[in-house]
PDB file of N, CA and C in Angstrom:
ATOM      1  N   MET A  75      93.793  92.610  80.790  1.00 47.00           N
ATOM      2  CA  MET A  75      93.614  93.923  81.375  1.00 47.00           C
ATOM      3  C   MET A  75      93.651  94.965  80.257  1.00 47.00           C
ATOM      4  N   LYS A  76      92.615  95.746  80.182  1.00 45.00           N
ATOM      5  CA  LYS A  76      92.587  96.818  79.181  1.00 45.00           C
ATOM      6  C   LYS A  76      93.139  98.085  79.789  1.00 45.00           C
ATOM      7  N   THR A  77      93.812  98.852  78.965  1.00 45.00           N
ATOM      8  CA  THR A  77      94.337 100.128  79.442  1.00 45.00           C
ATOM      9  C   THR A  77      93.847 101.239  78.516  1.00 45.00           C
ATOM     10  N   GLU A  78      93.020 102.085  79.049  1.00 44.00           N
ATOM     11  CA  GLU A  78      92.475 103.191  78.269  1.00 44.00           C
ATOM     12  C   GLU A  78      93.235 104.485  78.573  1.00 44.00           C
ATOM     13  N   VAL A  79      94.014 104.463  79.636  1.00 52.00           N
ATOM     14  CA  VAL A  79      94.766 105.647  80.040  1.00 52.00           C
ATOM     15  C   VAL A  79      95.996 105.783  79.151  1.00 52.00           C
ATOM     16  N   LYS A  80      96.229 106.941  78.641  1.00 64.00           N
ATOM     17  CA  LYS A  80      97.373 107.192  77.765  1.00 64.00           C
ATOM     18  C   LYS A  80      98.641 107.314  78.599  1.00 64.00           C
ATOM     19  N   THR A  81      99.600 106.459  78.298  1.00 76.00           N
ATOM     20  CA  THR A  81     100.903 106.534  78.951  1.00 76.00           C
ATOM     21  C   THR A  81     101.673 107.682  78.323  1.00 76.00           C
ATOM     22  N   LYS A  82     102.229 108.563  79.155  1.00 82.00           N
ATOM     23  CA  LYS A  82     102.956 109.723  78.660  1.00 82.00           C
ATOM     24  C   LYS A  82     104.130 109.278  77.790  1.00 82.00           C
ATOM     25  N   GLY A  83     104.213 109.842  76.595  1.00 84.00           N
ATOM     26  CA  GLY A  83     105.292 109.516  75.678  1.00 84.00           C
ATOM     27  C   GLY A  83     104.967 108.393  74.703  1.00 84.00           C
ATOM     28  N   ALA A  84     103.817 107.764  74.865  1.00 88.00           N
ATOM     29  CA  ALA A  84     103.442 106.665  73.969  1.00 88.00           C
ATOM     30  C   ALA A  84     103.060 107.218  72.599  1.00 88.00           C
ATOM     31  N   GLU A  85     103.561 106.566  71.568  1.00 91.00           N
ATOM     32  CA  GLU A  85     103.231 106.961  70.197  1.00 91.00           C
ATOM     33  C   GLU A  85     102.129 106.079  69.612  1.00 91.00           C
ATOM     34  N   ASP A  86     101.959 104.901  70.207  1.00 93.00           N
ATOM     35  CA  ASP A  86     101.017 103.936  69.662  1.00 93.00           C
ATOM     36  C   ASP A  86     100.707 102.907  70.736  1.00 93.00           C
ATOM     37  N   PHE A  87      99.707 102.076  70.494  1.00 93.00           N
ATOM     38  CA  PHE A  87      99.405 100.933  71.340  1.00 93.00           C
ATOM     39  C   PHE A  87      99.361  99.715  70.435  1.00 93.00           C
ATOM     40  N   ILE A  88     100.060  98.640  70.833  1.00 95.00           N
ATOM     41  CA  ILE A  88     100.029  97.418  70.044  1.00 95.00           C
ATOM     42  C   ILE A  88      99.793  96.224  70.967  1.00 95.00           C
ATOM     43  N   SER A  89      99.438  95.116  70.378  1.00 95.00           N
ATOM     44  CA  SER A  89      99.221  93.881  71.115  1.00 95.00           C
ATOM     45  C   SER A  89     100.547  93.367  71.672  1.00 95.00           C
ATOM     46  N   LEU A  90     100.515  92.844  72.872  1.00 94.00           N
ATOM     47  CA  LEU A  90     101.712  92.292  73.509  1.00 94.00           C
ATOM     48  C   LEU A  90     102.368  91.228  72.628  1.00 94.00           C
ATOM     49  N   GLU A  91     101.549  90.419  71.959  1.00 94.00           N
ATOM     50  CA  GLU A  91     102.066  89.336  71.122  1.00 94.00           C
ATOM     51  C   GLU A  91     102.866  89.841  69.919  1.00 94.00           C
ATOM     52  N   GLU A  92     102.659  91.080  69.535  1.00 96.00           N
ATOM     53  CA  GLU A  92     103.379  91.638  68.382  1.00 96.00           C
ATOM     54  C   GLU A  92     104.825  92.007  68.705  1.00 96.00           C
ATOM     55  N   ILE A  93     105.119  92.184  69.994  1.00 97.00           N
ATOM     56  CA  ILE A  93     106.460  92.607  70.395  1.00 97.00           C
ATOM     57  C   ILE A  93     107.419  91.423  70.339  1.00 97.00           C
ATOM     58  N   VAL A  94     108.556  91.637  69.678  1.00 97.00           N
ATOM     59  CA  VAL A  94     109.581  90.602  69.537  1.00 97.00           C
ATOM     60  C   VAL A  94     110.654  90.856  70.596  1.00 97.00           C
ATOM     61  N   VAL A  95     110.875  89.859  71.448  1.00 97.00           N
ATOM     62  CA  VAL A  95     111.860  89.983  72.515  1.00 97.00           C
ATOM     63  C   VAL A  95     113.078  89.137  72.159  1.00 97.00           C
ATOM     64  N   THR A  96     114.241  89.759  72.153  1.00 96.00           N
ATOM     65  CA  THR A  96     115.473  89.067  71.778  1.00 96.00           C
ATOM     66  C   THR A  96     115.977  88.176  72.910  1.00 96.00           C
ATOM     67  N   GLU A  97     116.844  87.241  72.551  1.00 96.00           N
ATOM     68  CA  GLU A  97     117.457  86.338  73.527  1.00 96.00           C
ATOM     69  C   GLU A  97     118.202  87.123  74.609  1.00 96.00           C
ATOM     70  N   GLU A  98     118.808  88.224  74.220  1.00 94.00           N
ATOM     71  CA  GLU A  98     119.550  89.040  75.185  1.00 94.00           C
ATOM     72  C   GLU A  98     118.657  89.459  76.346  1.00 94.00           C
ATOM     73  N   PHE A  99     117.437  89.906  76.037  1.00 95.00           N
ATOM     74  CA  PHE A  99     116.495  90.275  77.096  1.00 95.00           C
ATOM     75  C   PHE A  99     115.993  89.031  77.824  1.00 95.00           C
ATOM     76  N   LEU A 100     115.641  88.000  77.075  1.00 94.00           N
ATOM     77  CA  LEU A 100     115.091  86.788  77.683  1.00 94.00           C
ATOM     78  C   LEU A 100     116.072  86.142  78.656  1.00 94.00           C
ATOM     79  N   ASN A 101     117.362  86.312  78.415  1.00 95.00           N
ATOM     80  CA  ASN A 101     118.383  85.722  79.287  1.00 95.00           C
ATOM     81  C   ASN A 101     118.769  86.628  80.449  1.00 95.00           C
ATOM     82  N   SER A 102     118.178  87.812  80.514  1.00 93.00           N
ATOM     83  CA  SER A 102     118.482  88.729  81.619  1.00 93.00           C
ATOM     84  C   SER A 102     117.412  88.580  82.698  1.00 93.00           C
ATOM     85  N   CYS A 103     117.756  89.034  83.871  1.00 90.00           N
ATOM     86  CA  CYS A 103     116.829  88.942  85.004  1.00 90.00           C
ATOM     87  C   CYS A 103     116.678  90.319  85.633  1.00 90.00           C
ATOM     88  N   PRO A 104     115.588  91.020  85.311  1.00 92.00           N
ATOM     89  CA  PRO A 104     115.387  92.357  85.877  1.00 92.00           C
ATOM     90  C   PRO A 104     115.290  92.327  87.405  1.00 92.00           C
ATOM     91  N   ASN A 105     115.667  93.417  88.013  1.00 93.00           N
ATOM     92  CA  ASN A 105     115.630  93.569  89.457  1.00 93.00           C
ATOM     93  C   ASN A 105     114.191  93.424  89.965  1.00 93.00           C
ATOM     94  N   PRO A 106     113.956  92.495  90.931  1.00 95.00           N
ATOM     95  CA  PRO A 106     112.601  92.307  91.468  1.00 95.00           C
ATOM     96  C   PRO A 106     112.002  93.584  92.062  1.00 95.00           C
ATOM     97  N   GLY A 107     112.849  94.420  92.667  1.00 96.00           N
ATOM     98  CA  GLY A 107     112.352  95.683  93.225  1.00 96.00           C
ATOM     99  C   GLY A 107     111.840  96.608  92.138  1.00 96.00           C
ATOM    100  N   LYS A 108     112.539  96.642  91.012  1.00 94.00           N
ATOM    101  CA  LYS A 108     112.120  97.474  89.879  1.00 94.00           C
ATOM    102  C   LYS A 108     110.802  96.955  89.310  1.00 94.00           C
ATOM    103  N   ILE A 109     110.681  95.642  89.208  1.00 94.00           N
ATOM    104  CA  ILE A 109     109.421  95.040  88.727  1.00 94.00           C
ATOM    105  C   ILE A 109     108.284  95.445  89.654  1.00 94.00           C
ATOM    106  N   GLN A 110     108.507  95.358  90.965  1.00 95.00           N
ATOM    107  CA  GLN A 110     107.460  95.702  91.927  1.00 95.00           C
ATOM    108  C   GLN A 110     107.069  97.169  91.828  1.00 95.00           C
ATOM    109  N   ARG A 111     108.041  98.065  91.603  1.00 95.00           N
ATOM    110  CA  ARG A 111     107.717  99.491  91.455  1.00 95.00           C
ATOM    111  C   ARG A 111     106.815  99.726  90.245  1.00 95.00           C
ATOM    112  N   VAL A 112     107.079  99.015  89.142  1.00 94.00           N
ATOM    113  CA  VAL A 112     106.243  99.151  87.943  1.00 94.00           C
ATOM    114  C   VAL A 112     104.851  98.590  88.209  1.00 94.00           C
ATOM    115  N   VAL A 113     104.772  97.445  88.894  1.00 94.00           N
ATOM    116  CA  VAL A 113     103.470  96.853  89.250  1.00 94.00           C
ATOM    117  C   VAL A 113     102.684  97.824  90.126  1.00 94.00           C
ATOM    118  N   ASP A 114     103.341  98.389  91.139  1.00 95.00           N
ATOM    119  CA  ASP A 114     102.659  99.330  92.047  1.00 95.00           C
ATOM    120  C   ASP A 114     102.149 100.551  91.290  1.00 95.00           C
ATOM    121  N   TYR A 115     102.971 101.089  90.381  1.00 94.00           N
ATOM    122  CA  TYR A 115     102.565 102.246  89.588  1.00 94.00           C
ATOM    123  C   TYR A 115     101.361 101.891  88.712  1.00 94.00           C
ATOM    124  N   LEU A 116     101.408 100.730  88.099  1.00 92.00           N
ATOM    125  CA  LEU A 116     100.302 100.287  87.245  1.00 92.00           C
ATOM    126  C   LEU A 116      99.015 100.137  88.049  1.00 92.00           C
ATOM    127  N   LYS A 117      99.110  99.551  89.226  1.00 91.00           N
ATOM    128  CA  LYS A 117      97.920  99.393  90.079  1.00 91.00           C
ATOM    129  C   LYS A 117      97.365 100.748  90.501  1.00 91.00           C
ATOM    130  N   ARG A 118      98.261 101.681  90.794  1.00 92.00           N
ATOM    131  CA  ARG A 118      97.853 103.005  91.273  1.00 92.00           C
ATOM    132  C   ARG A 118      97.247 103.872  90.170  1.00 92.00           C
ATOM    133  N   THR A 119      97.805 103.787  88.950  1.00 90.00           N
ATOM    134  CA  THR A 119      97.409 104.714  87.887  1.00 90.00           C
ATOM    135  C   THR A 119      96.619 104.070  86.746  1.00 90.00           C
ATOM    136  N   GLY A 120      96.744 102.743  86.603  1.00 88.00           N
ATOM    137  CA  GLY A 120      96.058 102.067  85.507  1.00 88.00           C
ATOM    138  C   GLY A 120      96.837 102.067  84.205  1.00 88.00           C
ATOM    139  N   CYS A 121      98.092 102.565  84.246  1.00 89.00           N
ATOM    140  CA  CYS A 121      98.921 102.563  83.039  1.00 89.00           C
ATOM    141  C   CYS A 121     100.382 102.345  83.412  1.00 89.00           C
ATOM    142  N   LEU A 122     101.179 101.999  82.416  1.00 92.00           N
ATOM    143  CA  LEU A 122     102.610 101.858  82.651  1.00 92.00           C
ATOM    144  C   LEU A 122     103.230 103.233  82.850  1.00 92.00           C
ATOM    145  N   ASP A 123     104.340 103.291  83.574  1.00 89.00           N
ATOM    146  CA  ASP A 123     104.993 104.569  83.850  1.00 89.00           C
ATOM    147  C   ASP A 123     105.638 105.173  82.610  1.00 89.00           C
ATOM    148  N   GLU A 124     106.057 104.327  81.670  1.00 93.00           N
ATOM    149  CA  GLU A 124     106.652 104.769  80.406  1.00 93.00           C
ATOM    150  C   GLU A 124     106.276 103.762  79.323  1.00 93.00           C
ATOM    151  N   PRO A 125     106.309 104.182  78.074  1.00 95.00           N
ATOM    152  CA  PRO A 125     106.056 103.213  77.000  1.00 95.00           C
ATOM    153  C   PRO A 125     107.254 102.280  76.822  1.00 95.00           C
ATOM    154  N   ILE A 126     107.007 101.159  76.208  1.00 96.00           N
ATOM    155  CA  ILE A 126     108.053 100.221  75.826  1.00 96.00           C
ATOM    156  C   ILE A 126     108.600 100.706  74.484  1.00 96.00           C
ATOM    157  N   THR A 127     109.912 100.690  74.316  1.00 97.00           N
ATOM    158  CA  THR A 127     110.514 101.160  73.065  1.00 97.00           C
ATOM    159  C   THR A 127     110.776  99.972  72.139  1.00 97.00           C
ATOM    160  N   ILE A 128     110.315 100.107  70.894  1.00 98.00           N
ATOM    161  CA  ILE A 128     110.502  99.054  69.894  1.00 98.00           C
ATOM    162  C   ILE A 128     110.974  99.672  68.580  1.00 98.00           C
ATOM    163  N   LYS A 129     111.523  98.811  67.722  1.00 97.00           N
ATOM    164  CA  LYS A 129     111.864  99.251  66.363  1.00 97.00           C
ATOM    165  C   LYS A 129     110.581  99.257  65.554  1.00 97.00           C
ATOM    166  N   ARG A 130     110.354 100.305  64.790  1.00 96.00           N
ATOM    167  CA  ARG A 130     109.096 100.483  64.058  1.00 96.00           C
ATOM    168  C   ARG A 130     108.816  99.333  63.076  1.00 96.00           C
ATOM    169  N   ASP A 131     109.806  98.956  62.272  1.00 95.00           N
ATOM    170  CA  ASP A 131     109.576  97.970  61.218  1.00 95.00           C
ATOM    171  C   ASP A 131     109.496  96.533  61.719  1.00 95.00           C
ATOM    172  N   THR A 132     110.322  96.199  62.708  1.00 97.00           N
ATOM    173  CA  THR A 132     110.407  94.803  63.152  1.00 97.00           C
ATOM    174  C   THR A 132     109.678  94.524  64.458  1.00 97.00           C
ATOM    175  N   LYS A 133     109.329  95.585  65.178  1.00 97.00           N
ATOM    176  CA  LYS A 133     108.685  95.486  66.494  1.00 97.00           C
ATOM    177  C   LYS A 133     109.571  94.779  67.519  1.00 97.00           C
ATOM    178  N   ILE A 134     110.895  94.847  67.291  1.00 97.00           N
ATOM    179  CA  ILE A 134     111.847  94.274  68.241  1.00 97.00           C
ATOM    180  C   ILE A 134     111.985  95.212  69.435  1.00 97.00           C
ATOM    181  N   LEU A 135     111.871  94.654  70.625  1.00 98.00           N
ATOM    182  CA  LEU A 135     112.017  95.412  71.861  1.00 98.00           C
ATOM    183  C   LEU A 135     113.444  95.929  71.990  1.00 98.00           C
ATOM    184  N   THR A 136     113.585  97.232  72.249  1.00 97.00           N
ATOM    185  CA  THR A 136     114.919  97.795  72.452  1.00 97.00           C
ATOM    186  C   THR A 136     115.084  98.384  73.851  1.00 97.00           C
ATOM    187  N   ASP A 137     113.983  98.694  74.531  1.00 96.00           N
ATOM    188  CA  ASP A 137     114.048  99.209  75.899  1.00 96.00           C
ATOM    189  C   ASP A 137     112.706  98.985  76.573  1.00 96.00           C
ATOM    190  N   GLY A 138     112.760  98.654  77.863  1.00 96.00           N
ATOM    191  CA  GLY A 138     111.512  98.491  78.607  1.00 96.00           C
ATOM    192  C   GLY A 138     111.161  97.045  78.898  1.00 96.00           C
ATOM    193  N   TYR A 139     112.173  96.190  79.016  1.00 97.00           N
ATOM    194  CA  TYR A 139     111.905  94.766  79.274  1.00 97.00           C
ATOM    195  C   TYR A 139     111.158  94.569  80.593  1.00 97.00           C
ATOM    196  N   THR A 140     111.486  95.336  81.610  1.00 96.00           N
ATOM    197  CA  THR A 140     110.777  95.219  82.891  1.00 96.00           C
ATOM    198  C   THR A 140     109.300  95.547  82.704  1.00 96.00           C
ATOM    199  N   ARG A 141     108.998  96.616  81.969  1.00 96.00           N
ATOM    200  CA  ARG A 141     107.593  96.974  81.718  1.00 96.00           C
ATOM    201  C   ARG A 141     106.897  95.893  80.889  1.00 96.00           C
ATOM    202  N   TYR A 142     107.644  95.290  79.950  1.00 96.00           N
ATOM    203  CA  TYR A 142     107.097  94.187  79.155  1.00 96.00           C
ATOM    204  C   TYR A 142     106.717  93.018  80.065  1.00 96.00           C
ATOM    205  N   ILE A 143     107.602  92.662  80.992  1.00 95.00           N
ATOM    206  CA  ILE A 143     107.330  91.559  81.928  1.00 95.00           C
ATOM    207  C   ILE A 143     106.080  91.850  82.755  1.00 95.00           C
ATOM    208  N   VAL A 144     105.973  93.076  83.257  1.00 95.00           N
ATOM    209  CA  VAL A 144     104.812  93.458  84.061  1.00 95.00           C
ATOM    210  C   VAL A 144     103.545  93.394  83.217  1.00 95.00           C
ATOM    211  N   ALA A 145     103.592  93.924  81.997  1.00 95.00           N
ATOM    212  CA  ALA A 145     102.418  93.904  81.115  1.00 95.00           C
ATOM    213  C   ALA A 145     101.975  92.465  80.845  1.00 95.00           C
ATOM    214  N   LYS A 146     102.938  91.587  80.662  1.00 93.00           N
ATOM    215  CA  LYS A 146     102.629  90.172  80.418  1.00 93.00           C
ATOM    216  C   LYS A 146     102.032  89.538  81.679  1.00 93.00           C
ATOM    217  N   LYS A 147     102.599  89.885  82.812  1.00 91.00           N
ATOM    218  CA  LYS A 147     102.153  89.337  84.098  1.00 91.00           C
ATOM    219  C   LYS A 147     100.699  89.698  84.394  1.00 91.00           C
ATOM    220  N   VAL A 148     100.314  90.934  84.082  1.00 91.00           N
ATOM    221  CA  VAL A 148      98.944  91.376  84.369  1.00 91.00           C
ATOM    222  C   VAL A 148      98.006  91.207  83.169  1.00 91.00           C
ATOM    223  N   LYS A 149      98.542  90.600  82.107  1.00 91.00           N
ATOM    224  CA  LYS A 149      97.741  90.290  80.911  1.00 91.00           C
ATOM    225  C   LYS A 149      97.127  91.532  80.260  1.00 91.00           C
ATOM    226  N   MET A 150      97.950  92.561  80.035  1.00 91.00           N
ATOM    227  CA  MET A 150      97.482  93.765  79.348  1.00 91.00           C
ATOM    228  C   MET A 150      97.160  93.406  77.893  1.00 91.00           C
ATOM    229  N   ASP A 151      96.079  93.946  77.363  1.00 87.00           N
ATOM    230  CA  ASP A 151      95.694  93.719  75.970  1.00 87.00           C
ATOM    231  C   ASP A 151      96.573  94.524  75.018  1.00 87.00           C
ATOM    232  N   LEU A 152      96.681  95.801  75.312  1.00 92.00           N
ATOM    233  CA  LEU A 152      97.439  96.708  74.449  1.00 92.00           C
ATOM    234  C   LEU A 152      98.561  97.341  75.248  1.00 92.00           C
ATOM    235  N   ILE A 153      99.716  97.417  74.608  1.00 93.00           N
ATOM    236  CA  ILE A 153     100.909  97.920  75.256  1.00 93.00           C
ATOM    237  C   ILE A 153     101.283  99.279  74.659  1.00 93.00           C
ATOM    238  N   PRO A 154     101.531 100.288  75.500  1.00 94.00           N
ATOM    239  CA  PRO A 154     101.961 101.581  74.976  1.00 94.00           C
ATOM    240  C   PRO A 154     103.414 101.464  74.489  1.00 94.00           C
ATOM    241  N   VAL A 155     103.658 101.928  73.274  1.00 95.00           N
ATOM    242  CA  VAL A 155     104.999 101.858  72.723  1.00 95.00           C
ATOM    243  C   VAL A 155     105.445 103.215  72.194  1.00 95.00           C
ATOM    244  N   ALA A 156     106.754 103.364  72.160  1.00 95.00           N
ATOM    245  CA  ALA A 156     107.402 104.475  71.485  1.00 95.00           C
ATOM    246  C   ALA A 156     108.350 103.818  70.485  1.00 95.00           C
ATOM    247  N   TYR A 157     108.538 104.462  69.358  1.00 96.00           N
ATOM    248  CA  TYR A 157     109.410 103.881  68.330  1.00 96.00           C
ATOM    249  C   TYR A 157     110.824 104.423  68.471  1.00 96.00           C
ATOM    250  N   GLU A 158     111.783 103.523  68.343  1.00 94.00           N
ATOM    251  CA  GLU A 158     113.186 103.900  68.439  1.00 94.00           C
ATOM    252  C   GLU A 158     113.506 104.932  67.372  1.00 94.00           C
ATOM    253  N   LYS A 159     114.218 105.966  67.757  1.00 85.00           N
ATOM    254  CA  LYS A 159     114.550 107.047  66.827  1.00 85.00           C
ATOM    255  C   LYS A 159     115.804 106.710  66.061  1.00 85.00           C
TER     256      LYS A 159
END
């Protein structure tokens, strides 16, 4: 799925495969209702509700695991990201 719509607050777009997800996130289970709200928003608008936050140098995910799961589920090509300050 390609996303041409700019997600508010996004500083960049990167490939999903570039994002490094830590064991801490992988071992967590996001709320199914929250996942569904993100899916519904994506279907309605064509973009994620917020960018995924990553570390600039390592591309390690620091916030937005639910959005990451949704992006992976719908096979997004490019993911909107914001860099951790």
